[in-house]
PDB file of C-alpha atoms in Angstrom:
ATOM      1  CA  UNK B 483     201.703 358.955  34.478  1.00  0.00           C
ATOM      2  CA  UNK B 484     202.396 359.944  30.933  1.00  0.00           C
ATOM      3  CA  UNK B 485     198.745 360.372  29.971  1.00  0.00           C
ATOM      4  CA  UNK B 486     198.249 356.783  28.823  1.00  0.00           C
ATOM      5  CA  UNK B 487     195.575 354.854  30.616  1.00  0.00           C
ATOM      6  CA  UNK B 488     196.887 351.807  32.382  1.00  0.00           C
ATOM      7  CA  UNK B 489     194.902 348.746  31.430  1.00  0.00           C
ATOM      8  CA  UNK B 490     194.491 345.734  33.615  1.00  0.00           C
ATOM      9  CA  UNK B 491     194.317 342.333  31.995  1.00  0.00           C
ATOM     10  CA  UNK B 492     190.713 341.323  31.445  1.00  0.00           C
ATOM     11  CA  UNK B 493     189.424 338.514  33.603  1.00  0.00           C
ATOM     12  CA  UNK B 494     188.081 335.524  31.718  1.00  0.00           C
ATOM     13  CA  UNK B 495     184.312 335.321  31.311  1.00  0.00           C
ATOM     14  CA  UNK B 496     182.581 331.959  31.092  1.00  0.00           C
ATOM     15  CA  UNK B 497     179.934 331.438  28.436  1.00  0.00           C
ATOM     16  CA  UNK B 498     176.753 329.674  29.513  1.00  0.00           C
ATOM     17  CA  UNK B 499     173.281 329.114  28.119  1.00  0.00           C
ATOM     18  CA  UNK B 500     169.918 328.845  29.873  1.00  0.00           C
ATOM     19  CA  UNK B 501     166.405 327.812  29.012  1.00  0.00           C
ATOM     20  CA  UNK B 502     163.529 329.901  30.290  1.00  0.00           C
ATOM     21  CA  UNK B 503     160.775 327.272  30.347  1.00  0.00           C
ATOM     22  CA  UNK B 504     157.302 328.800  30.422  1.00  0.00           C
ATOM     23  CA  UNK B 505     153.645 327.982  29.938  1.00  0.00           C
ATOM     24  CA  UNK B 506     150.458 329.998  29.546  1.00  0.00           C
ATOM     25  CA  UNK B 507     147.234 329.212  31.376  1.00  0.00           C
ATOM     26  CA  UNK B 508     143.795 329.336  29.754  1.00  0.00           C
ATOM     27  CA  UNK B 509     143.629 333.077  30.541  1.00  0.00           C
ATOM     28  CA  UNK B 510     146.961 333.704  28.809  1.00  0.00           C
ATOM     29  CA  UNK B 511     148.932 334.326  32.026  1.00  0.00           C
ATOM     30  CA  UNK B 512     152.546 333.271  31.843  1.00  0.00           C
ATOM     31  CA  UNK B 513     154.284 331.034  34.401  1.00  0.00           C
ATOM     32  CA  UNK B 514     158.000 330.241  34.383  1.00  0.00           C
ATOM     33  CA  UNK B 515     159.561 326.992  35.563  1.00  0.00           C
ATOM     34  CA  UNK B 516     162.457 327.420  37.974  1.00  0.00           C
ATOM     35  CA  UNK B 517     164.706 324.810  39.583  1.00  0.00           C
ATOM     36  CA  UNK B 518     166.905 324.863  42.640  1.00  0.00           C
ATOM     37  CA  UNK B 519     170.655 324.848  42.203  1.00  0.00           C
ATOM     38  CA  UNK B 520     172.435 321.726  43.389  1.00  0.00           C
ATOM     39  CA  UNK B 521     174.962 323.468  45.605  1.00  0.00           C
ATOM     40  CA  UNK B 522     173.064 326.222  47.370  1.00  0.00           C
ATOM     41  CA  UNK B 523     169.387 325.488  46.720  1.00  0.00           C
ATOM     42  CA  UNK B 524     168.889 328.939  45.145  1.00  0.00           C
ATOM     43  CA  UNK B 525     166.144 329.322  42.540  1.00  0.00           C
ATOM     44  CA  UNK B 526     167.645 329.426  39.035  1.00  0.00           C
ATOM     45  CA  UNK B 527     166.754 328.641  35.454  1.00  0.00           C
ATOM     46  CA  UNK B 528     168.045 325.417  33.890  1.00  0.00           C
ATOM     47  CA  UNK B 529     171.482 326.409  32.612  1.00  0.00           C
ATOM     48  CA  UNK B 530     174.912 325.098  31.796  1.00  0.00           C
ATOM     49  CA  UNK B 531     178.021 325.499  29.717  1.00  0.00           C
ATOM     50  CA  UNK B 532     177.883 325.841  25.966  1.00  0.00           C
ATOM     51  CA  UNK B 533     178.398 322.493  24.219  1.00  0.00           C
ATOM     52  CA  UNK B 534     180.907 321.916  21.445  1.00  0.00           C
ATOM     53  CA  UNK B 535     179.186 321.124  18.168  1.00  0.00           C
ATOM     54  CA  UNK B 536     175.735 322.176  19.406  1.00  0.00           C
ATOM     55  CA  UNK B 537     173.823 325.351  18.728  1.00  0.00           C
ATOM     56  CA  UNK B 538     173.315 327.341  21.946  1.00  0.00           C
ATOM     57  CA  UNK B 539     169.525 326.876  21.948  1.00  0.00           C
ATOM     58  CA  UNK B 540     169.954 323.117  21.525  1.00  0.00           C
ATOM     59  CA  UNK B 541     172.270 323.078  24.549  1.00  0.00           C
ATOM     60  CA  UNK B 542     169.682 325.096  26.509  1.00  0.00           C
ATOM     61  CA  UNK B 543     166.984 322.611  25.521  1.00  0.00           C
ATOM     62  CA  UNK B 544     169.170 319.746  26.801  1.00  0.00           C
ATOM     63  CA  UNK B 545     169.687 321.574  30.121  1.00  0.00           C
ATOM     64  CA  UNK B 546     165.906 322.062  30.495  1.00  0.00           C
ATOM     65  CA  UNK B 547     165.366 318.330  30.048  1.00  0.00           C
ATOM     66  CA  UNK B 548     168.231 317.247  32.338  1.00  0.00           C
ATOM     67  CA  UNK B 549     167.682 319.775  35.144  1.00  0.00           C
ATOM     68  CA  UNK B 550     163.895 320.258  35.075  1.00  0.00           C
ATOM     69  CA  UNK B 551     162.471 317.369  33.045  1.00  0.00           C
ATOM     70  CA  UNK B 552     160.907 319.923  30.681  1.00  0.00           C
ATOM     71  CA  UNK B 553     160.266 319.220  27.002  1.00  0.00           C
ATOM     72  CA  UNK B 554     158.806 321.601  24.470  1.00  0.00           C
ATOM     73  CA  UNK B 555     159.604 324.175  21.803  1.00  0.00           C
ATOM     74  CA  UNK B 556     162.672 326.385  22.229  1.00  0.00           C
ATOM     75  CA  UNK B 557     163.412 329.638  20.420  1.00  0.00           C
ATOM     76  CA  UNK B 558     166.519 329.911  18.275  1.00  0.00           C
ATOM     77  CA  UNK B 559     166.925 333.530  19.364  1.00  0.00           C
ATOM     78  CA  UNK B 560     167.730 334.613  22.914  1.00  0.00           C
ATOM     79  CA  UNK B 561     165.695 337.114  24.903  1.00  0.00           C
ATOM     80  CA  UNK B 562     168.721 338.511  26.699  1.00  0.00           C
ATOM     81  CA  UNK B 563     171.702 337.808  28.887  1.00  0.00           C
ATOM     82  CA  UNK B 564     172.674 338.149  32.516  1.00  0.00           C
ATOM     83  CA  UNK B 565     175.951 337.876  34.411  1.00  0.00           C
ATOM     84  CA  UNK B 566     176.700 336.056  37.640  1.00  0.00           C
ATOM     85  CA  UNK B 567     179.654 334.723  39.614  1.00  0.00           C
ATOM     86  CA  UNK B 568     179.989 330.932  39.497  1.00  0.00           C
ATOM     87  CA  UNK B 569     181.940 329.181  42.227  1.00  0.00           C
ATOM     88  CA  UNK B 570     184.047 326.466  40.619  1.00  0.00           C
ATOM     89  CA  UNK B 571     184.973 323.110  42.145  1.00  0.00           C
ATOM     90  CA  UNK B 572     188.433 324.403  43.111  1.00  0.00           C
ATOM     91  CA  UNK B 573     186.851 327.251  45.105  1.00  0.00           C
ATOM     92  CA  UNK B 574     187.697 329.974  42.607  1.00  0.00           C
ATOM     93  CA  UNK B 575     185.033 332.256  41.152  1.00  0.00           C
ATOM     94  CA  UNK B 576     184.431 332.751  37.428  1.00  0.00           C
ATOM     95  CA  UNK B 577     182.286 335.552  36.052  1.00  0.00           C
ATOM     96  CA  UNK B 578     179.782 334.013  33.610  1.00  0.00           C
ATOM     97  CA  UNK B 579     177.544 335.531  30.969  1.00  0.00           C
ATOM     98  CA  UNK B 580     174.370 333.511  30.414  1.00  0.00           C
ATOM     99  CA  UNK B 581     172.388 333.715  27.171  1.00  0.00           C
ATOM    100  CA  UNK B 582     168.683 332.970  27.790  1.00  0.00           C
ATOM    101  CA  UNK B 583     166.439 331.098  25.337  1.00  0.00           C
ATOM    102  CA  UNK B 584     162.674 330.980  25.962  1.00  0.00           C
ATOM    103  CA  UNK B 585     160.995 327.584  25.759  1.00  0.00           C
ATOM    104  CA  UNK B 586     157.303 326.695  25.713  1.00  0.00           C
ATOM    105  CA  UNK B 587     156.870 323.618  27.904  1.00  0.00           C
ATOM    106  CA  UNK B 588     154.624 320.946  26.445  1.00  0.00           C
ATOM    107  CA  UNK B 589     155.530 318.073  28.785  1.00  0.00           C
ATOM    108  CA  UNK B 590     157.004 317.748  32.260  1.00  0.00           C
ATOM    109  CA  UNK B 591     158.560 314.350  32.766  1.00  0.00           C
ATOM    110  CA  UNK B 592     157.970 312.578  36.077  1.00  0.00           C
ATOM    111  CA  UNK B 593     161.355 310.904  35.842  1.00  0.00           C
ATOM    112  CA  UNK B 594     164.341 312.992  34.698  1.00  0.00           C
ATOM    113  CA  UNK B 595     168.103 312.964  35.121  1.00  0.00           C
ATOM    114  CA  UNK B 596     168.510 315.406  38.050  1.00  0.00           C
ATOM    115  CA  UNK B 597     165.166 314.813  39.815  1.00  0.00           C
ATOM    116  CA  UNK B 598     166.882 313.720  43.052  1.00  0.00           C
ATOM    117  CA  UNK B 599     169.161 316.778  43.077  1.00  0.00           C
ATOM    118  CA  UNK B 600     166.735 319.619  42.325  1.00  0.00           C
ATOM    119  CA  UNK B 601     163.258 320.898  43.077  1.00  0.00           C
ATOM    120  CA  UNK B 602     161.208 322.432  40.270  1.00  0.00           C
ATOM    121  CA  UNK B 603     158.315 324.847  40.648  1.00  0.00           C
ATOM    122  CA  UNK B 604     156.153 327.149  38.528  1.00  0.00           C
ATOM    123  CA  UNK B 605     156.165 330.860  39.408  1.00  0.00           C
ATOM    124  CA  UNK B 606     154.691 334.009  37.953  1.00  0.00           C
ATOM    125  CA  UNK B 607     157.486 336.078  36.362  1.00  0.00           C
ATOM    126  CA  UNK B 608     157.276 338.603  39.242  1.00  0.00           C
ATOM    127  CA  UNK B 609     157.482 335.886  41.889  1.00  0.00           C
ATOM    128  CA  UNK B 610     160.428 334.273  40.084  1.00  0.00           C
ATOM    129  CA  UNK B 611     162.174 337.668  39.879  1.00  0.00           C
ATOM    130  CA  UNK B 612     161.882 338.035  43.672  1.00  0.00           C
ATOM    131  CA  UNK B 613     163.527 334.645  44.216  1.00  0.00           C
ATOM    132  CA  UNK B 614     166.636 334.960  42.022  1.00  0.00           C
ATOM    133  CA  UNK B 615     169.901 336.502  43.229  1.00  0.00           C
ATOM    134  CA  UNK B 616     171.023 338.000  39.913  1.00  0.00           C
ATOM    135  CA  UNK B 617     169.664 341.546  39.346  1.00  0.00           C
ATOM    136  CA  UNK B 618     169.848 341.306  35.538  1.00  0.00           C
ATOM    137  CA  UNK B 619     167.925 338.018  35.570  1.00  0.00           C
ATOM    138  CA  UNK B 620     165.306 339.562  37.864  1.00  0.00           C
ATOM    139  CA  UNK B 621     164.905 342.443  35.401  1.00  0.00           C
ATOM    140  CA  UNK B 622     164.542 340.011  32.503  1.00  0.00           C
ATOM    141  CA  UNK B 623     161.869 338.038  34.397  1.00  0.00           C
ATOM    142  CA  UNK B 624     159.954 341.192  35.397  1.00  0.00           C
ATOM    143  CA  UNK B 625     159.898 342.245  31.724  1.00  0.00           C
ATOM    144  CA  UNK B 626     157.692 339.196  31.055  1.00  0.00           C
ATOM    145  CA  UNK B 627     155.105 340.018  33.710  1.00  0.00           C
ATOM    146  CA  UNK B 628     153.077 342.488  31.637  1.00  0.00           C
ATOM    147  CA  UNK B 629     152.345 341.374  28.118  1.00  0.00           C
ATOM    148  CA  UNK B 630     154.946 338.747  27.224  1.00  0.00           C
ATOM    149  CA  UNK B 631     153.464 338.356  23.742  1.00  0.00           C
ATOM    150  CA  UNK B 632     154.843 341.839  23.002  1.00  0.00           C
ATOM    151  CA  UNK B 633     158.384 340.457  23.307  1.00  0.00           C
ATOM    152  CA  UNK B 634     159.091 339.532  19.657  1.00  0.00           C
ATOM    153  CA  UNK B 635     160.960 336.304  20.424  1.00  0.00           C
ATOM    154  CA  UNK B 636     158.189 335.103  22.757  1.00  0.00           C
ATOM    155  CA  UNK B 637     155.455 336.113  20.302  1.00  0.00           C
ATOM    156  CA  UNK B 638     157.154 334.255  17.444  1.00  0.00           C
ATOM    157  CA  UNK B 639     157.687 331.170  19.619  1.00  0.00           C
ATOM    158  CA  UNK B 640     154.046 331.113  20.705  1.00  0.00           C
ATOM    159  CA  UNK B 641     152.890 331.415  17.087  1.00  0.00           C
ATOM    160  CA  UNK B 642     155.151 328.620  15.857  1.00  0.00           C
ATOM    161  CA  UNK B 643     154.478 326.131  18.676  1.00  0.00           C
TER     162      UNK B 643
END
């Protein structure tokens, strides 16, 4: 080699958004709402592709309603990202980066778009972290298990809701 570093072409990265629906009980403890994925039945957050013409948090709010039947107040600022490998319909795999927007759930609908395709369940952040496959998502969930109100985005959302 002549001293120049060979560079491989970068693989494409898909851009997705997710809602992190949560609620607080009367003692202030946080629970997060997770849903099962349609294909594998893994526990995930409501997520999907970004939507043309929509702000990312609006798209995340739509996913929460469609996938989990959750309505509430969503933050306009994300609390982090995580990466995962998405298997596409043609069998190929696309690396995706997911931007996560916290959402205080005010209402859970009994009838929602994907109710026959998914199961939804409330978990403590630690229990949710144990059930997800993505290490970065597990870390993000565990960060909410102590004092979530110390996370600025969560604190601001709680105050404004």
